[in-house]
Coordinates of C-alpha atoms in Angstrom, one line a residue:
K104 CA 116.1 153.8 78.8
L105 CA 116.7 150.2 80.3
E106 CA 120.5 148.6 79.8
I107 CA 119.1 145.0 78.3
L108 CA 121.3 141.6 77.6
D109 CA 120.2 139.5 76.3
F110 CA 122.5 136.1 77.2
G111 CA 122.8 133.5 73.9
C112 CA 122.0 136.1 71.2
G113 CA 122.8 133.8 68.3
N114 CA 122.9 135.7 65.2
A115 CA 120.6 137.5 66.6
Q116 CA 117.4 136.7 64.1
D117 CA 115.3 135.0 66.4
C118 CA 114.7 137.1 69.8
A119 CA 117.2 140.0 69.2
R120 CA 115.6 142.1 66.4
Y121 CA 112.6 141.8 68.3
L122 CA 114.5 143.6 71.3
I123 CA 116.2 146.4 69.6
N124 CA 114.6 150.1 69.9
K125 CA 115.7 153.7 68.8
V126 CA 115.9 153.9 73.4
D127 CA 117.1 151.1 75.3
K128 CA 120.7 150.3 75.1
Y129 CA 121.1 146.3 74.2
Y130 CA 124.0 144.4 74.9
G131 CA 123.9 141.1 72.8
Y132 CA 126.7 138.1 74.3
D133 CA 127.3 135.1 72.7
I134 CA 130.1 132.5 71.8
H135 CA 129.5 131.7 68.4
S136 CA 131.8 134.0 67.1
E137 CA 130.3 133.4 63.5
S138 CA 127.1 134.6 64.3
I139 CA 128.3 137.6 66.3
D140 CA 130.0 138.7 63.7
F141 CA 126.7 138.4 61.8
A142 CA 124.8 140.2 64.2
N143 CA 127.4 142.9 64.1
K144 CA 127.1 143.5 60.2
N145 CA 123.4 143.8 60.5
Y146 CA 122.0 145.3 63.7
Q147 CA 125.2 147.2 65.5
S148 CA 124.3 151.1 66.3
K149 CA 124.6 153.8 68.3
N150 CA 123.1 151.5 71.0
I151 CA 123.6 148.6 69.8
F152 CA 126.2 146.1 70.8
F153 CA 126.8 142.9 69.9
S154 CA 130.0 140.7 71.1
N155 CA 131.4 137.2 72.8
K156 CA 132.8 138.5 76.0
L157 CA 130.9 140.0 79.0
P158 CA 130.1 143.6 79.7
K159 CA 131.0 144.8 83.3
K160 CA 128.0 146.4 84.4
K161 CA 124.8 145.4 85.8
F162 CA 121.4 145.5 83.5
D163 CA 117.8 146.5 84.5
I164 CA 117.1 143.2 82.0
I165 CA 118.4 140.4 80.6
I166 CA 117.4 138.0 78.4
I167 CA 118.2 134.0 78.5
S168 CA 116.0 132.5 75.7
E169 CA 116.3 128.4 75.3
V170 CA 120.2 129.0 76.9
L171 CA 120.4 127.2 79.6
E172 CA 119.6 123.7 78.0
H173 CA 122.7 123.8 76.3
L174 CA 125.1 124.2 79.6
S175 CA 127.6 122.3 81.4
Q176 CA 126.7 124.2 84.4
P177 CA 122.9 126.1 84.8
Y178 CA 123.0 127.0 87.7
Q179 CA 127.2 128.7 87.6
V180 CA 125.6 130.6 84.6
L181 CA 122.2 131.7 86.6
N182 CA 124.3 132.7 89.4
I183 CA 126.7 135.5 87.1
L184 CA 123.8 136.5 85.0
K185 CA 122.5 136.6 88.8
E186 CA 125.0 139.1 90.4
K187 CA 124.5 141.5 86.8
L188 CA 120.6 142.6 87.6
K189 CA 120.6 145.5 89.8
D190 CA 118.4 145.2 92.5
D191 CA 115.1 146.1 91.1
G192 CA 116.7 144.3 88.4
F193 CA 114.9 140.7 85.9
I194 CA 115.4 138.1 84.3
L195 CA 113.2 136.6 81.3
G196 CA 113.7 133.3 79.5
S197 CA 112.3 130.3 78.3
I198 CA 113.7 126.6 78.4
P199 CA 112.3 123.7 76.6
N200 CA 110.7 121.4 78.2
G201 CA 113.0 118.1 78.9
Y202 CA 110.6 115.6 78.0
G203 CA 107.8 117.8 75.7
L204 CA 106.9 117.1 72.0
T205 CA 109.5 119.8 71.0
E206 CA 112.4 117.9 72.9
I207 CA 111.3 114.4 70.9
E208 CA 111.2 115.5 67.9
K209 CA 114.3 116.4 67.7
F210 CA 115.3 113.2 68.9
I211 CA 113.7 111.7 65.9
I212 CA 115.9 114.1 63.5
H213 CA 119.0 113.7 64.6
K214 CA 119.2 110.0 65.2
F215 CA 117.4 109.0 62.1
Y216 CA 118.8 112.6 60.6
I217 CA 115.7 113.5 59.0
Y218 CA 116.7 117.5 58.9
K219 CA 120.4 116.6 57.5
I220 CA 118.6 115.3 54.3
A221 CA 116.4 117.8 54.4
R222 CA 118.7 120.9 54.3
F223 CA 120.5 118.5 52.0
V224 CA 117.3 118.8 49.2
Y225 CA 116.9 122.3 50.2
K226 CA 119.8 123.4 49.2
L227 CA 120.0 121.5 46.4
F228 CA 116.6 123.1 44.8
K229 CA 116.6 126.7 46.3
K230 CA 118.1 129.7 44.3
K231 CA 121.0 130.4 43.3
S232 CA 120.1 134.2 44.1
L233 CA 119.2 132.5 47.9
S234 CA 122.1 130.2 48.3
K235 CA 124.4 134.2 48.8
K236 CA 122.2 134.3 52.1
N237 CA 123.6 132.6 54.4
I238 CA 122.9 133.0 57.9
P239 CA 125.7 131.6 60.1
F240 CA 123.9 130.1 63.1
N241 CA 125.4 127.2 66.0
Y242 CA 124.9 123.7 65.3
D243 CA 127.2 122.5 67.6
S244 CA 125.6 123.2 70.1
G245 CA 123.1 121.0 71.2
H246 CA 120.8 120.1 74.3
I247 CA 122.3 118.6 77.3
Q248 CA 120.4 119.6 80.2
F249 CA 116.6 117.9 80.0
F250 CA 114.6 120.0 82.1
T251 CA 111.5 119.5 84.4
L252 CA 110.0 122.5 86.5
K253 CA 111.0 120.2 89.4
K254 CA 114.8 120.2 88.2
F255 CA 114.1 124.3 86.9
K256 CA 112.7 125.4 90.1
G257 CA 116.1 123.2 91.9
V258 CA 118.5 125.4 90.1
V259 CA 116.7 128.4 90.7
S260 CA 115.7 128.2 94.7
K261 CA 120.0 126.9 94.5
N262 CA 120.5 130.8 93.4
N263 CA 118.5 132.7 95.4
L264 CA 116.5 133.6 92.6
L265 CA 112.5 134.6 92.8
I266 CA 110.5 133.1 90.2
R267 CA 107.6 136.0 90.0
F268 CA 106.1 134.2 87.0
I269 CA 106.1 130.9 84.8
K270 CA 104.1 129.6 81.8
N271 CA 104.2 127.6 79.0
G272 CA 105.0 128.2 75.9
T273 CA 104.8 126.4 72.5
I274 CA 103.3 122.6 72.4
F275 CA 105.5 122.6 69.7
G276 CA 107.7 123.7 67.3
A277 CA 111.5 122.8 66.9
D278 CA 113.5 122.0 63.9
L279 CA 111.2 120.7 61.1
T280 CA 107.7 121.6 62.2
G281 CA 109.3 125.4 63.0
S282 CA 110.2 125.4 58.9
T283 CA 107.4 123.6 57.9
I284 CA 104.6 123.2 59.8
L285 CA 104.3 126.1 62.1
K286 CA 106.3 128.4 58.5
P287 CA 102.1 130.8 58.9
D288 CA 101.6 133.4 61.5
I289 CA 98.2 131.7 61.8
M290 CA 100.2 128.8 63.2
R291 CA 102.7 129.7 65.4
K292 CA 99.5 132.2 66.9
L293 CA 98.1 129.0 67.4
N294 CA 100.8 127.1 68.6
T295 CA 101.3 130.4 71.9
Y296 CA 98.0 130.6 72.5
L297 CA 96.7 127.2 72.8
A298 CA 99.7 125.9 74.8
D299 CA 97.9 128.1 77.7
F300 CA 94.7 125.2 77.8
I301 CA 97.3 122.2 78.1
P302 CA 99.0 120.8 81.3
S303 CA 102.4 121.5 82.2
S304 CA 104.4 118.5 81.5
M305 CA 102.7 118.5 77.7
S306 CA 104.1 121.6 77.9
A307 CA 107.2 122.0 74.9
T308 CA 108.7 125.4 76.0
W309 CA 108.1 127.3 79.6
I310 CA 108.2 131.2 80.2
F311 CA 109.8 132.9 83.5
K312 CA 110.5 135.9 85.0
L313 CA 113.3 136.0 88.0
Q314 CA 114.3 138.2 90.1
K315 CA 116.5 139.0 93.6
N316 CA 115.8 137.3 96.8
G317 CA 115.9 140.2 98.4

């Protein structure tokens, strides 16, 4: 039985729901209270816990998916998470390429208010029955770190962590393309499959595994 910490779990709709199972103990942590309330209401069970307070225990696996780029002090947070790892535990995570297609798309979307306009139009035309299904999301927490592989490796090294592997994740996929072009399963699979064949500097995201160094 594994004990898993999902750091920055959000509303549990993206990553958490795929981690939850009937055997392992799952702990989801996030600072966004509305998202935690939603996750507790929809996913909490005997071995599943969601909170905006970090559990006082150590874990076999810590998940930190698309979180470090939102933090003003990613070094300090990684240090906290390292201390919460069991000796043979590991951290699994992902970060966006700070200069990849996803960040370029996000910049264009926010610069010209494209996503806000698209959401407004969508709300006008969607069915009323769907309007009741409001899923909270922390829209106020934007990207404030823009990683290169060199910068990320530096943060990891300063924390005395080892990179067991790091690989390309996707070619692109911010808010707009994620809800349109990449909505079909075949397109999402192609987005991840083709990323293996491009230089790491061109990948939109990187996936990594970290362990304690000694």
